Every structure is written in C-alpha cells, then in structure tokens.
Short mmCIF file of C-alpha atoms in Angstrom, two decimals:
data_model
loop_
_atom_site.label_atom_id
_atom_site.label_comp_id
_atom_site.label_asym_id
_atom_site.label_seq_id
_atom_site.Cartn_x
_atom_site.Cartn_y
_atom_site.Cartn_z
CA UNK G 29 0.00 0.00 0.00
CA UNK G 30 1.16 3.47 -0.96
CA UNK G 31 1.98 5.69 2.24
CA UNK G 32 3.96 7.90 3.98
CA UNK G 33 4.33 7.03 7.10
CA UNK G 34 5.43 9.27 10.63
CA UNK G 35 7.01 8.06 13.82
CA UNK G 36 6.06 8.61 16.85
CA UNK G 37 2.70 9.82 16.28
CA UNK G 38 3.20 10.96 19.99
CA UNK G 39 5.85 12.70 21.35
CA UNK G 40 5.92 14.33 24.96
CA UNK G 41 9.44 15.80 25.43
CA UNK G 42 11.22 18.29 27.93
CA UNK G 43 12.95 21.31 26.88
CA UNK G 44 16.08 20.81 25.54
CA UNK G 45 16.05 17.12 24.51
CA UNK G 46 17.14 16.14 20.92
CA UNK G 47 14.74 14.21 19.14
CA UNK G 48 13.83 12.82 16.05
CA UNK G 49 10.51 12.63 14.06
CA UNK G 50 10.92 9.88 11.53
CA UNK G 51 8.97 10.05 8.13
CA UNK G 52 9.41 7.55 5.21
CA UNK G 53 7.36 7.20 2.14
CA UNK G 54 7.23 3.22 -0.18
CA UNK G 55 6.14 5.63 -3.71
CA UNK G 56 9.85 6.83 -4.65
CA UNK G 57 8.93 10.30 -4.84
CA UNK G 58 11.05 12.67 -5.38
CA UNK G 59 9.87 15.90 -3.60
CA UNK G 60 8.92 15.63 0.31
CA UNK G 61 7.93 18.23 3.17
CA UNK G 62 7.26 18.57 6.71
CA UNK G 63 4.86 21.07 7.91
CA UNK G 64 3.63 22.23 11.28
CA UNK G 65 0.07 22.90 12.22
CA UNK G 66 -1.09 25.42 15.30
CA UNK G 67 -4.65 26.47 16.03
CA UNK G 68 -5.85 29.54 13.97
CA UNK G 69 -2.38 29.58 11.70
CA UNK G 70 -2.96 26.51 9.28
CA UNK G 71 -0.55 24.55 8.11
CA UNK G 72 2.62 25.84 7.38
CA UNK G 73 5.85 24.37 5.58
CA UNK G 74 9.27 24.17 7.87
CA UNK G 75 11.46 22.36 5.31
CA UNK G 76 11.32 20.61 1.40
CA UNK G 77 13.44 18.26 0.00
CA UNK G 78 13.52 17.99 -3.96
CA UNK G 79 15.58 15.19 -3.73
CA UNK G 80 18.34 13.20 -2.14
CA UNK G 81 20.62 15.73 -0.80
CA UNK G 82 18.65 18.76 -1.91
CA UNK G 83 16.80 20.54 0.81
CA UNK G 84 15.91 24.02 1.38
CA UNK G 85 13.58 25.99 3.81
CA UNK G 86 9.85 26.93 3.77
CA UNK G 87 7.87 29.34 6.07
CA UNK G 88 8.97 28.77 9.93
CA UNK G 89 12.67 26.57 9.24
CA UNK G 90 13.74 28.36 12.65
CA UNK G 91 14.68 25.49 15.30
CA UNK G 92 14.66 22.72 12.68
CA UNK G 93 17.10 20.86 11.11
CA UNK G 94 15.95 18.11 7.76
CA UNK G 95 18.52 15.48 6.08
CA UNK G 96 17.77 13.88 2.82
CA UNK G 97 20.31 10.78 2.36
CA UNK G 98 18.06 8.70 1.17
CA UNK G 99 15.09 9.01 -1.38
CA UNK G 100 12.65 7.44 0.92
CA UNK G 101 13.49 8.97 4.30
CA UNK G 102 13.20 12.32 5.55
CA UNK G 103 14.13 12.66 9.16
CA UNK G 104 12.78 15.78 10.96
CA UNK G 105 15.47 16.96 13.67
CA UNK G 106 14.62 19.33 17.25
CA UNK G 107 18.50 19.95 18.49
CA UNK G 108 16.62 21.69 21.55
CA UNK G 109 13.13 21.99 21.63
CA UNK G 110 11.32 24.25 22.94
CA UNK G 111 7.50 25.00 24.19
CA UNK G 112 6.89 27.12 21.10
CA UNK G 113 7.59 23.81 18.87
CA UNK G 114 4.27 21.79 20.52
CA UNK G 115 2.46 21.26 17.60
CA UNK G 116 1.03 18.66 15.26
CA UNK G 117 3.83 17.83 12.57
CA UNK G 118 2.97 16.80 9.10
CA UNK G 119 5.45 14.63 6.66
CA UNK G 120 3.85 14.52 2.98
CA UNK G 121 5.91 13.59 -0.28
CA UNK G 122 4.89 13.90 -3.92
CA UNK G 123 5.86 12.59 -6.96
CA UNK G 124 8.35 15.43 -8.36
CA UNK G 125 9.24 18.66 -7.95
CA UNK G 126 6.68 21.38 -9.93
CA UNK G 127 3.85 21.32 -7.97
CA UNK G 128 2.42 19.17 -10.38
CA UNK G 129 1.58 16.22 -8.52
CA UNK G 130 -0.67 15.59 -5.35
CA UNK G 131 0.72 15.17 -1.94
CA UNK G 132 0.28 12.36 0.20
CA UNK G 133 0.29 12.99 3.63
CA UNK G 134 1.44 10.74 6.38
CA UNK G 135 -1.15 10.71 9.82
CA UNK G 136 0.71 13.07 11.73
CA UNK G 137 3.22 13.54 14.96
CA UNK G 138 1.58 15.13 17.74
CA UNK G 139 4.58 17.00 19.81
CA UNK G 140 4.39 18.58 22.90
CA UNK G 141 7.18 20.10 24.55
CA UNK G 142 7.45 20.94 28.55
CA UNK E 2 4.99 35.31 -2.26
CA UNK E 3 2.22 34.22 -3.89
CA UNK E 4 -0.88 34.33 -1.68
CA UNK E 5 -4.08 32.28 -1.35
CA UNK E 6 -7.50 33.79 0.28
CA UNK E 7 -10.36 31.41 1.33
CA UNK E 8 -13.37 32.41 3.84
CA UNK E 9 -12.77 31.13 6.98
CA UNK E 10 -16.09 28.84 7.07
CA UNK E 11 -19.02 28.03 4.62
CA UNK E 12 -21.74 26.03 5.87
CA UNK E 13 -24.24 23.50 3.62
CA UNK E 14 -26.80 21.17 3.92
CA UNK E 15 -26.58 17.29 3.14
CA UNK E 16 -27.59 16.69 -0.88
CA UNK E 17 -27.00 20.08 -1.92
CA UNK E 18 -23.72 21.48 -4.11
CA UNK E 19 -21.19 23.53 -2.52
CA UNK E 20 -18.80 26.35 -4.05
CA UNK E 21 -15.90 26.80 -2.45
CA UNK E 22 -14.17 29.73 -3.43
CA UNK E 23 -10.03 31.26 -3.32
CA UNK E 24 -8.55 34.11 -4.65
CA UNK E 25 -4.43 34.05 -5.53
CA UNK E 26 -4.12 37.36 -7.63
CA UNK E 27 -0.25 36.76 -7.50
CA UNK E 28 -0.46 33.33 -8.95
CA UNK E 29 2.26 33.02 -12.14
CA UNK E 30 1.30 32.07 -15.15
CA UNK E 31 2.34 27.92 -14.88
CA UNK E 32 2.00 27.54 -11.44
CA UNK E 33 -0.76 24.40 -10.68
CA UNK E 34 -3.65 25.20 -8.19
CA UNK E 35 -4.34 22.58 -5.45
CA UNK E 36 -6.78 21.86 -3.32
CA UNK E 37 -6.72 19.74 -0.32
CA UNK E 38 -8.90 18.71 2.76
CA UNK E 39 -8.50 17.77 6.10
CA UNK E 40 -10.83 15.63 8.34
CA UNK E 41 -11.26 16.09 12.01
CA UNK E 42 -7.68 14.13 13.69
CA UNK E 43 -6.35 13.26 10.29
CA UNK E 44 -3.48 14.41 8.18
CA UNK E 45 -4.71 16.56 5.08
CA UNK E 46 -6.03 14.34 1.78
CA UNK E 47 -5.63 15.42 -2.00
CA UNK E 48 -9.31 16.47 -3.55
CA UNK E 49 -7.98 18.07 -7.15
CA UNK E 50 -5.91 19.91 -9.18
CA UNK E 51 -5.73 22.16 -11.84
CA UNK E 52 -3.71 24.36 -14.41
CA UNK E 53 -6.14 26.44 -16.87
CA UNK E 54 -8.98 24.40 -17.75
CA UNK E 55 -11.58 23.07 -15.32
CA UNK E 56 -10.92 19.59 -14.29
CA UNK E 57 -13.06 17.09 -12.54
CA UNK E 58 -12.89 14.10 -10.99
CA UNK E 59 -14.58 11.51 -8.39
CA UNK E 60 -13.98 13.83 -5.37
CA UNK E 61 -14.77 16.91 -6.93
CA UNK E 62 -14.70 19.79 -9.59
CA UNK E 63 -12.77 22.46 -10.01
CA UNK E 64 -13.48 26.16 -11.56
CA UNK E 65 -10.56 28.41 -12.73
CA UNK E 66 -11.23 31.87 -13.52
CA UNK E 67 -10.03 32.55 -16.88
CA UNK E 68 -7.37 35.18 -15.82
CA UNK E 69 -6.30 32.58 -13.21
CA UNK E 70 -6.62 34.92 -10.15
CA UNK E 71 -9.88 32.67 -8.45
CA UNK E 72 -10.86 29.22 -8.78
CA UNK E 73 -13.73 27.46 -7.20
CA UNK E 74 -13.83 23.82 -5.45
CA UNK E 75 -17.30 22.43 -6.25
CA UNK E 76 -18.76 19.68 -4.14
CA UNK E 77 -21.93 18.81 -6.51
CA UNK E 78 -23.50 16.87 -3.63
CA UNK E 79 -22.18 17.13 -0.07
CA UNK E 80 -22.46 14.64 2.87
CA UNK E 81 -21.75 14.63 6.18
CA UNK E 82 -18.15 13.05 5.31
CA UNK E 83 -17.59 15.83 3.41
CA UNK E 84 -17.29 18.19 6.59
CA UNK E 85 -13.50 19.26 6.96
CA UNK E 86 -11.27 22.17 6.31
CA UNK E 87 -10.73 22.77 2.79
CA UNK E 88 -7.09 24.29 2.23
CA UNK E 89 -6.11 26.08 -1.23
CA UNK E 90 -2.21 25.82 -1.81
CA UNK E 91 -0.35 27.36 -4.79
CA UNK E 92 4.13 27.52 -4.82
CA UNK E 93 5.21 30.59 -3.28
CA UNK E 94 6.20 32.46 -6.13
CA UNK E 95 6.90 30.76 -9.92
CA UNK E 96 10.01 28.41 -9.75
CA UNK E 97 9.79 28.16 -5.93
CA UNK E 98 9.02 24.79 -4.38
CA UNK E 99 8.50 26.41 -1.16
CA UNK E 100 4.17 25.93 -1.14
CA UNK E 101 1.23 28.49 0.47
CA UNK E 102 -0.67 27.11 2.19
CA UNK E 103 -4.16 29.48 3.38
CA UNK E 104 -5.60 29.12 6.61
CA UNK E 105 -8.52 27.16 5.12
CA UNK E 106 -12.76 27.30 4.66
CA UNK E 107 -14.18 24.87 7.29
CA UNK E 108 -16.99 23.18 5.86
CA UNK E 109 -19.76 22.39 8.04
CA UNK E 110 -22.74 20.39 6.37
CA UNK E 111 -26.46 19.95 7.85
CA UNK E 112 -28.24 17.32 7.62
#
C-alpha cells in the first residue's frame, strides 16, 4: 500500500532534549515536506526536499534541522526543543518537484514540549 | 509570495452542491492550483488539481477563472463526510518549491 508514514505519532518531550521525528514514504517520490500545524495559523511548511541531498527551507525553518540521504526517508530533527515547537507535525511527499503532482500525507506527529 | 485567500467557514446542507471559493491574484502564469482537505484528527487528503482548464474528478470539480486569479472547489452533492477544512495551496512564487498554504474554509454540512 502506498503511504507515507510518521514516527512517533506521539511525542511528549522536555525542553532541551534532541529528538527525532521519523517520516518515510514506499512511492519513490522525489519531492517531500514537513509542515507544522497550530490552532488559527494553518498549516505551514518548515522544510522541502527535492531530492536526495537537496533541501531548502519553507515558512517557519527556525529550530529545525531536515537530512535527505536517502530518497525514501526524511528525518525531521529538534537539536533543543522548545514549548513554542508543541504542535502537530505533518510529513507529505509527492511525486516530483513542480507542484504538479498531489501530496500524500502521512497521519501526523503530535509534539508537545514541557 | 504568492498568496491564497479562502473564507474562513461556509456552511451547507446534506444533498446540496457547494462552491468553495479562493482568490491568488499573485499566482504566475504555470504555477498548478491545489486543493486539499483535512478531516477532524487526520493528516490533510488530496481532492484536485488544476492548471487552466476546469478539471473534474470523483472527489470533486474544479473552476478556474479565466485570468487565473480565483478558482472554485465544487462539491456537486455534499455529505456529512464531506465536513473538513478545505485548504487552497499554490508555490510561493513561480520556480519556488516552497508551497502556500491558506488558513482554510471549514466546511460544516447539515443534515
């Protein structure tokens, strides 16, 4: 079955503590993104990867780090969270680059930092 | 950056077609416009896209203004499974693969 998928899909974390958030996609695509969803802003895009080894920022990259060394992984990285970052992360991928494709989604990583 | 402008709810009753509407006045000329929707405690789903013409498919149809700056997501019979928020996305500006996401029309149907 085709899917992205996101690990943990709970996360309760103190300030300060490196931690991963793991997302993966089985489709090959090319182009994948993680996004961050708060009450009243929508969804908004930290960091995109148009391929293996190409990654660049979106809207709120600030306290994020991304790695792209393999097609179908793309690790989302908190060197020190903080409270600000409790929010409800989204991995999706897509086929290519262009905006030409749909996204799929993965189920989302609910994080909340103390 | 290109921009996308949605109301922030529309309500509808079970049966009936729904238009949901977006303006992005700064879209460039070969950008695509998407539209996706998110259920209550899920991660957002694909409903349609579109470059010029209008498109259609199972989900849904989509209207594009002729100059490009609107388009409409038409639900030609809602349900109750159709209540979610219905997010307009378009690249950031033409080349970028940074996307826009706007805050999103929350459909509420009636039954």
């Amino acid at each position: 079955e085709a899917q992205v998928t996101q690990n943990p899909r709970y996360l309760i974390t103190v300030t300060g503590k490196k931690l991963t958030v793991t997302c993966s996609q089985n489709m090959n695509h090319e182009y994948m993104s993680w996004y961050r969803q708060d009450p009243g802003l929508g969804l908004r895009q930290i960091y995109y990867s148009m391929n293996v080894e190409v990654t660049d920022k979106g809207d709120v990259p600030e306290g994020y780090k991304v790695s792209r060394k393999e097609k179908r992984n793309f690790p989302l990285i908190l060197e020190s969270p903080s409270p600000n970052q409790t929010s409800l992360y989204f991995c999706a991928s897509s086929l290519s680059t262009g905006f030409i494709y749909e996204q799929y989604f993965g189920p989302g990583t609910r994080l909340t930092v103390t | 950056d290109a921009k996308t402008t949605q109301p922030n709810s529309m309500e509808s009753n079970e049966e009936e077609p729904v238009h949901l509407p977006c303006n992005h006045s700064t879209i460039s000329g070969t950008d695509y416009i998407h539209w996706y929707r998110q259920l209550p405690s899920q991660g957002p789903e694909y409903v349609i896209h579109g470059l010029t013409s209008n498109v259609n498919n199972r989900m849904a149809s989509l209207a594009i203004a002729e100059d490009r700056k609107s388009s409409t997501l038409i639900l030609h019979r809602a349900t109750l499974r159709d209540a979610a928020v219905y997010y307009c996305i378009l690249r950031a500006q033409g080349g970028s693969e940074k996307l826009v996401f706007g805050k999103g029309t929350k459909l509420t149907v009636n039954p």
